[in-house]
Short mmCIF file of C-alpha atoms and ligand atoms in Angstrom, two decimals:
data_model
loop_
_atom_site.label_atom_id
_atom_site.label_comp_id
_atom_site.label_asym_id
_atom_site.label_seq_id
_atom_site.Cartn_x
_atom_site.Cartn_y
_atom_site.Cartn_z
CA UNK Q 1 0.31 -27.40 1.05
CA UNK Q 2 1.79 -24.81 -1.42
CA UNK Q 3 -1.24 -23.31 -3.74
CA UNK Q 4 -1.08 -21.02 -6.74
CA UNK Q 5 -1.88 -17.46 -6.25
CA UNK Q 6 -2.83 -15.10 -8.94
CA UNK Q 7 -1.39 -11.95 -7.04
CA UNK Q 8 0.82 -12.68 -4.75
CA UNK Q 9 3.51 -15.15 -3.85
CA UNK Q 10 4.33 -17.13 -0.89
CA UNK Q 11 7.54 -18.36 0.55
CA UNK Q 12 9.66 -19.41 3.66
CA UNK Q 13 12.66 -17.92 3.38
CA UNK Q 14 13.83 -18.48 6.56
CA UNK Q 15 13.40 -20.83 9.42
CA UNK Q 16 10.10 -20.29 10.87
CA UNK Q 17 9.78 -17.21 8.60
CA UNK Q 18 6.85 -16.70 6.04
CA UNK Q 19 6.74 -13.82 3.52
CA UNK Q 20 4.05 -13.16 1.24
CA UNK Q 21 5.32 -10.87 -1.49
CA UNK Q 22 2.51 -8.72 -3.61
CA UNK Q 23 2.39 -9.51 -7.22
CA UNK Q 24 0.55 -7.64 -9.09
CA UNK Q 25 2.95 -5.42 -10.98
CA UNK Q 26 1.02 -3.86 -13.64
CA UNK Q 27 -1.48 -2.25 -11.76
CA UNK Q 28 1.50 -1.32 -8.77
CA UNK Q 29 -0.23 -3.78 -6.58
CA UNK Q 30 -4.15 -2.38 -6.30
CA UNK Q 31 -5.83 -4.33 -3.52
CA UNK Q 32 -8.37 -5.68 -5.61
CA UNK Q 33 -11.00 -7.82 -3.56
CA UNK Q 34 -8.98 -11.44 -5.20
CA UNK Q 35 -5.27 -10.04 -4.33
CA UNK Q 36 -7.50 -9.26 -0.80
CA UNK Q 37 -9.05 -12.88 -0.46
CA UNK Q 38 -5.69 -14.74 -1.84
CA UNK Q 39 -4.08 -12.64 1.30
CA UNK Q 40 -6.38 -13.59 3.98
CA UNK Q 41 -5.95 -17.31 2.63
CA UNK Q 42 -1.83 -17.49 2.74
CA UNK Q 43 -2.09 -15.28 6.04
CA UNK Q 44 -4.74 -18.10 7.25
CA UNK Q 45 -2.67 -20.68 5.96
CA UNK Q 46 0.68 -19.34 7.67
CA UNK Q 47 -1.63 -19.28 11.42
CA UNK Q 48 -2.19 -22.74 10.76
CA UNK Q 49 1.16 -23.79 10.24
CA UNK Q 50 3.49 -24.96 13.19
CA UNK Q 51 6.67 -24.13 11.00
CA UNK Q 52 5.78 -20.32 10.70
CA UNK Q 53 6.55 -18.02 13.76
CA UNK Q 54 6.57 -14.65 11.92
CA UNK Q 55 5.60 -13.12 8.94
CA UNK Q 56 6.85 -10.42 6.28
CA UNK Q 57 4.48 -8.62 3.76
CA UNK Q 58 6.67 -6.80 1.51
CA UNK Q 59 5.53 -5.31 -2.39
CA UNK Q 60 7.93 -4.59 -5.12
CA UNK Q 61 10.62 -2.22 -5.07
CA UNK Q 62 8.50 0.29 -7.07
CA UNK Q 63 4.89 -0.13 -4.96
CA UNK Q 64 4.27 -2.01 -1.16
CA UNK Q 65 0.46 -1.24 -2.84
CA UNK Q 66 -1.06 1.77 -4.75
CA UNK Q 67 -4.19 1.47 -2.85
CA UNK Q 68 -7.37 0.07 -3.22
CA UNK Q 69 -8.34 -0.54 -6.73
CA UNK Q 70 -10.16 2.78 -7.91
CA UNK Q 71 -11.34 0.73 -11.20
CA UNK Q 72 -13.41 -1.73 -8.68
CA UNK Q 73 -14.43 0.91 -6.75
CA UNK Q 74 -15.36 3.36 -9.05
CA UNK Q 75 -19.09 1.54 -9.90
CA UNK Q 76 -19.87 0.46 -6.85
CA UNK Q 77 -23.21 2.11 -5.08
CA UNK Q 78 -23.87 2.60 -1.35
CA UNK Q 79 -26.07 -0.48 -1.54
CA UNK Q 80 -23.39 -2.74 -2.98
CA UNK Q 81 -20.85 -1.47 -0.41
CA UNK Q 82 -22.95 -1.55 2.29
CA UNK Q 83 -24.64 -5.39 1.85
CA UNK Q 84 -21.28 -6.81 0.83
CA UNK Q 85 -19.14 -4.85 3.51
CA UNK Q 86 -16.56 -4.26 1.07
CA UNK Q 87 -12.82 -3.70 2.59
CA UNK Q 88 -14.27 -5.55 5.27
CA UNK Q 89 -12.45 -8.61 4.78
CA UNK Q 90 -9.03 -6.58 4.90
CA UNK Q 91 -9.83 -6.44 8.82
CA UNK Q 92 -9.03 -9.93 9.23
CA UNK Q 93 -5.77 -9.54 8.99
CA UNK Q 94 -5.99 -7.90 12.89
CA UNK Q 95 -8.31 -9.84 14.09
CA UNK Q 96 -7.25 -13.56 13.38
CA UNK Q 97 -3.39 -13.54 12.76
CA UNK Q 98 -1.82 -13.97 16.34
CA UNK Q 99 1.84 -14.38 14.45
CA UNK Q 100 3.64 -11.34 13.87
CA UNK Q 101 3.54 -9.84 10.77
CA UNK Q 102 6.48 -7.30 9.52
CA UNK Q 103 5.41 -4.89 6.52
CA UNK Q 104 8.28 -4.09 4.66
CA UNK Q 105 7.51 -0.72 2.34
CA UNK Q 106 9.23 0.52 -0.38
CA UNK Q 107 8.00 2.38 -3.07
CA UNK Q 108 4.35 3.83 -3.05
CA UNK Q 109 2.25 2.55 -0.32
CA UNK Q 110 -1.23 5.13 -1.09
CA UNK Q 111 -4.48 4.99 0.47
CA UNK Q 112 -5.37 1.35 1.10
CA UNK Q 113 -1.79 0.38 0.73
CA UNK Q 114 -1.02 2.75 3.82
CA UNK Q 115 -3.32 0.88 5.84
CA UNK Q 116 -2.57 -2.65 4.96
CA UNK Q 117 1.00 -1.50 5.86
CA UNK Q 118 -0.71 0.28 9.50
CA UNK Q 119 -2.17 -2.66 10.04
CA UNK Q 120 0.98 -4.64 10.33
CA UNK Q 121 2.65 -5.11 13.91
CA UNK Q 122 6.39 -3.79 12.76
CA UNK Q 123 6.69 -1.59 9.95
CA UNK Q 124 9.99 -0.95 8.10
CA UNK Q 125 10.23 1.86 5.14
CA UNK Q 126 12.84 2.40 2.56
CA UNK Q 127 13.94 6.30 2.82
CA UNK Q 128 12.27 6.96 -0.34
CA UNK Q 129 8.95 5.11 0.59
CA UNK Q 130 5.79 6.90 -0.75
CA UNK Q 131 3.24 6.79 1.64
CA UNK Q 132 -0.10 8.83 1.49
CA UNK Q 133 -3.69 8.72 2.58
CA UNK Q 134 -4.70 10.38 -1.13
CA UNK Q 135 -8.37 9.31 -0.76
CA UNK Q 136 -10.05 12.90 -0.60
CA UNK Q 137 -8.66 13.93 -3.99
CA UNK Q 138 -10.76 11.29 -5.38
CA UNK Q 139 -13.62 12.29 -3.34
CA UNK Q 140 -14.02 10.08 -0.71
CA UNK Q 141 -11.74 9.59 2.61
CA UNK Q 142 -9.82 6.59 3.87
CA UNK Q 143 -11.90 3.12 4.39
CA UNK Q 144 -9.77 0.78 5.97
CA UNK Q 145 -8.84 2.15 9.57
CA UNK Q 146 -6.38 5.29 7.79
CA UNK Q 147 -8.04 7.96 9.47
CA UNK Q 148 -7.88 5.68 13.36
CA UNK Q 149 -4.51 3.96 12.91
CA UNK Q 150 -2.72 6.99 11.07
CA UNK Q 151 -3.96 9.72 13.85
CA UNK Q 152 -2.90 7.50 16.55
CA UNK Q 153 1.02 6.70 14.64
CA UNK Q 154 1.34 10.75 14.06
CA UNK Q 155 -1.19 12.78 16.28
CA UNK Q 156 -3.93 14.37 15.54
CA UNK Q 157 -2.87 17.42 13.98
CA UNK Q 158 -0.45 16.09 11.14
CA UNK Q 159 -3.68 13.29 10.15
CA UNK Q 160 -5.90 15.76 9.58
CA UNK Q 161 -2.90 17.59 7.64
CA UNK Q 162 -2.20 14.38 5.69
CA UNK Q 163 -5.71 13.21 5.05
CA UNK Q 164 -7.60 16.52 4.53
CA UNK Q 165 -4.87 17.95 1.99
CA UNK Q 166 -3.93 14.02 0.64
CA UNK Q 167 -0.28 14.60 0.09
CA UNK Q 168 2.20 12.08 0.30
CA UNK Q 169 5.38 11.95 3.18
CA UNK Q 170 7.94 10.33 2.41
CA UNK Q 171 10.10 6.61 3.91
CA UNK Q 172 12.12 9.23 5.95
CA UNK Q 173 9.27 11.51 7.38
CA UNK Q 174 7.35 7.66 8.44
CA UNK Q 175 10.44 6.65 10.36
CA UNK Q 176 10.86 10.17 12.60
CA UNK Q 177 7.02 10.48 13.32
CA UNK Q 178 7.15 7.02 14.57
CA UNK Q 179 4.71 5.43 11.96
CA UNK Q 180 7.95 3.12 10.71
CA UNK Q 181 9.98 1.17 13.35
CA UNK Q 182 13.32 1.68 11.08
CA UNK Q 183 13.93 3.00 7.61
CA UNK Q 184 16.80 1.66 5.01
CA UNK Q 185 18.80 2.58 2.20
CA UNK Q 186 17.42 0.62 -0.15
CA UNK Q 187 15.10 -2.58 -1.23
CA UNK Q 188 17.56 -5.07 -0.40
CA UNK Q 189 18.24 -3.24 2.72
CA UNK Q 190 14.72 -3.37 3.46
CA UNK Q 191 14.26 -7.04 3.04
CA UNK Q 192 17.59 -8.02 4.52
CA UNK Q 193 16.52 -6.32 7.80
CA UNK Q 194 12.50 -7.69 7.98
CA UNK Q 195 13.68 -11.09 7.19
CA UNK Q 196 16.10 -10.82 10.26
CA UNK Q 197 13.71 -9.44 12.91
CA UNK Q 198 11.23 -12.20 11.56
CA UNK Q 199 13.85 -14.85 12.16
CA UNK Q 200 15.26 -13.28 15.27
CA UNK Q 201 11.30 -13.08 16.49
CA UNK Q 202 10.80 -16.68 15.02
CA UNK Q 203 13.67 -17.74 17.52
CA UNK Q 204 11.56 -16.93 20.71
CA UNK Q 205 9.03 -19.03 22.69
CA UNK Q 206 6.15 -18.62 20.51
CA UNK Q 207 3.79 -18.78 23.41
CA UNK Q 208 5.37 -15.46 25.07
CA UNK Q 209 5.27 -14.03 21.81
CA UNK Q 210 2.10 -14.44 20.89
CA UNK Q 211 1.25 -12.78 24.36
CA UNK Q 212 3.33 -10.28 23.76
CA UNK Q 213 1.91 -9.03 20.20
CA UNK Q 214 -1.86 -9.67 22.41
CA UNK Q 215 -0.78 -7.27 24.85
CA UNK Q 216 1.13 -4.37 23.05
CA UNK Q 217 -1.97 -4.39 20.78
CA UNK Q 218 -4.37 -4.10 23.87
CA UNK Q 219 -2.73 -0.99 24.63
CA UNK Q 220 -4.48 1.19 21.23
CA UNK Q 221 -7.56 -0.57 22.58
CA UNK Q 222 -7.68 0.25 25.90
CA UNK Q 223 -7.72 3.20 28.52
CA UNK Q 224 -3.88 2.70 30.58
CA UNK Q 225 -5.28 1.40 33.53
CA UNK Q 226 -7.24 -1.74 31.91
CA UNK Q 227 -4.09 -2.24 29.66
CA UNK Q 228 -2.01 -2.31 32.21
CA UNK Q 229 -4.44 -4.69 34.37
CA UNK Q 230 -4.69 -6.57 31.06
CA UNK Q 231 -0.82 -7.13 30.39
CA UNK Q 232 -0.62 -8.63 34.00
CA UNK Q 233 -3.01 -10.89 33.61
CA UNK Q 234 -1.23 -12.42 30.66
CA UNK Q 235 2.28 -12.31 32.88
CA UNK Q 236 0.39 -14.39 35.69
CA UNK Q 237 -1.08 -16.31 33.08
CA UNK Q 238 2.49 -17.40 31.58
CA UNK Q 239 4.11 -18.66 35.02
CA UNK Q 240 1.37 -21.80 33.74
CA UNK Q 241 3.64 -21.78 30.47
CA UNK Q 242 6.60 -24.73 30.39
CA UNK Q 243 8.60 -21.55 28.34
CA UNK Q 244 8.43 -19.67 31.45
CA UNK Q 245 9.73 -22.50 33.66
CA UNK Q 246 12.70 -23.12 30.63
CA UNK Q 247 13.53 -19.90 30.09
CA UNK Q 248 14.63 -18.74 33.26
CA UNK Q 249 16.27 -21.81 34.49
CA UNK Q 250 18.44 -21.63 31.22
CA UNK Q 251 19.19 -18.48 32.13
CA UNK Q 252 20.55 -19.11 35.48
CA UNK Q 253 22.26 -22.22 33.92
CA UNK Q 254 23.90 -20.00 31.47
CA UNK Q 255 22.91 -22.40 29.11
CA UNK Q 256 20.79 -20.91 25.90
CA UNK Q 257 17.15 -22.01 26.09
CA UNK Q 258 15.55 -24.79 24.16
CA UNK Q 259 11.90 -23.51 23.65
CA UNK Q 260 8.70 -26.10 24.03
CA UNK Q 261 6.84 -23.71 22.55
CA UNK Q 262 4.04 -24.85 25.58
C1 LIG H 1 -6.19 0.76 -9.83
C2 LIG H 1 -4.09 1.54 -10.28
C3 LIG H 1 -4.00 2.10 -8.98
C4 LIG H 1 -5.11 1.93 -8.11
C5 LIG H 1 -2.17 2.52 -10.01
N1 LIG H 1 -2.93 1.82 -10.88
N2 LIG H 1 -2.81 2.71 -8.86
N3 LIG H 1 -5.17 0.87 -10.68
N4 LIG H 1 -6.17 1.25 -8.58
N5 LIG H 1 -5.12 2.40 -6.85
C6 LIG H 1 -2.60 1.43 -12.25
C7 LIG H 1 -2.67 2.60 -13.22
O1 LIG H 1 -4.00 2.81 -13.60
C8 LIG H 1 -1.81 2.10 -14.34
O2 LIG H 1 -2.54 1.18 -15.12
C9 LIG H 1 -0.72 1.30 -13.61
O3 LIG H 1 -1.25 1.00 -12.32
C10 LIG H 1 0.55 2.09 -13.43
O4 LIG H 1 0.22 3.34 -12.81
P1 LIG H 1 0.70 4.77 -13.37
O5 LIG H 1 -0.25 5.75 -12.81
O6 LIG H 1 0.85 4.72 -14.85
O7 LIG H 1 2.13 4.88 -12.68
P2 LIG H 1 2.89 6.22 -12.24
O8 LIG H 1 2.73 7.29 -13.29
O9 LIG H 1 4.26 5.78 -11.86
O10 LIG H 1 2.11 6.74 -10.95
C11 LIG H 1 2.11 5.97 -9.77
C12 LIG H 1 1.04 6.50 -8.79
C13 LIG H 1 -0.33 6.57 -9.50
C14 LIG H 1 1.43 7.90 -8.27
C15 LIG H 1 1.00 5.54 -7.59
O11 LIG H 1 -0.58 5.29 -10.13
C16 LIG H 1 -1.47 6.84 -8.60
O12 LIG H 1 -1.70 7.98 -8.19
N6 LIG H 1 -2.28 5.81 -8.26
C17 LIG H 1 -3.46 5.98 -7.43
C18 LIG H 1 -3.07 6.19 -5.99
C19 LIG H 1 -4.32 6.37 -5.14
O13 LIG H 1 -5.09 7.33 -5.31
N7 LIG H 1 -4.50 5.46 -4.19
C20 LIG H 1 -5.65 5.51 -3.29
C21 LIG H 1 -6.77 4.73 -3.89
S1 LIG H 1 -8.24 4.95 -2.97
P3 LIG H 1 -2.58 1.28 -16.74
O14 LIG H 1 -3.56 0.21 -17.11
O15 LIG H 1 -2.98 2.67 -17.06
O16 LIG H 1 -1.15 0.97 -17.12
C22 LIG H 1 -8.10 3.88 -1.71
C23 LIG H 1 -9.29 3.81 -0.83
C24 LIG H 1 -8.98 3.09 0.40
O17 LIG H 1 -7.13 3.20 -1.54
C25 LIG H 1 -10.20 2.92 1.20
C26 LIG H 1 -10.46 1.52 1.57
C27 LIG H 1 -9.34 0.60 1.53
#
């Protein structure tokens, strides 16, 4: 059922693809706790659905997100944060969405925005992407995995560079430390090339690629030999999957498999 957001919208652009585009241009997309709770609900609602395989989470051309609202924040005791567990919630994007989910940056993507966009499985940047972990010039430090996701995309050394001084780097700096997949000219670029990996993923057994995102996201869990223990489990576990069974008999068929998705 399609609802009406506030802050974001939510389409299917393409088959088996979801996007959820945020919308709140005048304050360059601040993750206020709503824009947060209307995400978790069309993410949730996406999960549920057995016409979505993969997702996109793009911004505007001008901001992916300009961070955590600072007006929210800027009240808000220890007591409040702590007994509500604010930015909590934001964690639920990794921990109940099994679908991939492709962030597609362009345009500022600062303190919380850089993490929602970590916290994605694929990211793609335009060149001139603005992304930053600016927390510490407004005296505090990164609160939603920044200072864990960020060290482990770029090292330790540039992190504490980025997140102790606050400055930004840019679309083209993400893409050769790693922290973007691919990089693009520009916004139409950008969207034209996460709404064809979603679809190209979206294509695929959705069994083996649910595995797949399990186990590649195992391995920033894990010490290499119980990832690696881990990741054959799964592979045992999918010679029970009919996907297996199709996909390699199509293959020596020369035929082009016809997924069950079982
Ligand atoms: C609330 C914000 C905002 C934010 C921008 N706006 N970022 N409101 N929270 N994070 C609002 C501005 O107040 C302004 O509203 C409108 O958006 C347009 O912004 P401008 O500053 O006028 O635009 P511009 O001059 O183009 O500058 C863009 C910018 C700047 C460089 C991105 O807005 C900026 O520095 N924003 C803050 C970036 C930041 O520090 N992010 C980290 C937040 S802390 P009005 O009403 O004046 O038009 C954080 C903590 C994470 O994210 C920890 C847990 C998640």
């Amino acid at each position: 059922a399609r609802r009406s957001y506030e802050y974001i919208q939510v389409s299917e652009p393409r088959p088996g693809v979801g996007q959820v585009t945020l919308n709140r241009p005048k304050a360059l997309n601040a993750l206020c706790t709503p824009l947060i709770t209307e995400l978790n609900t069309a993410l949730r609602a996406f999960q549920s659905s057995s016409s979505i395989s993969a997702i996109v989470l793009a911004g505007s051309e001008r901001a992916f997100a300009a961070g955590a609202d600072i007006k929210e924040m800027a009240p808000l005791t220890f007591s409040e944060a702590y007994t509500t567990a604010f930015i909590e919630s934001w964690s639920e994007l990794t921990t109940s969405l099994k679908k991939p989910l492709i962030a597609a940056v362009s345009g500022h993507a600062l303190g919380g925005g850089c993490e929602l966009a970590l916290m994605a499985d694929i990211l793609y940047c335009t060149t001139t992407a603005n992304f930053g972990q600016p927390e510490i010039k407004l005296g505090t430090i990164p609160g939603a995995g920044g200072s864990q996701r960020l060290t482990r995309a770029v090292g330790k050394s540039r992190a504490m560079e980025l997140i102790l001084t606050g400055r930004s780097f840019s679309g083209e700096e993400a893409e050769r430390w790693g922290v973007a997949a691919r990089m693009f000219p520009s916004y139409e670029a950008l969207m034209e090339g996460a709404l064809g990996t979603a679809e190209l993923i979206a294509a695929h057994s959705k069994v083996a690629v649910q595995a797949a995102k399990e186990v590649v996201n195992k391995s920033q869990d894990l010490a290499l030999r119980d990832g690696v223990e881990y990741e054959r489990r799964v592979f045992h576990g999918l010679f029970g999957s009919q996907d297996q069974k199709i996909g390699m008999k199509a293959f020596a068929e020369k035929k082009k498999a016809e997924w069950s998705h079982q």
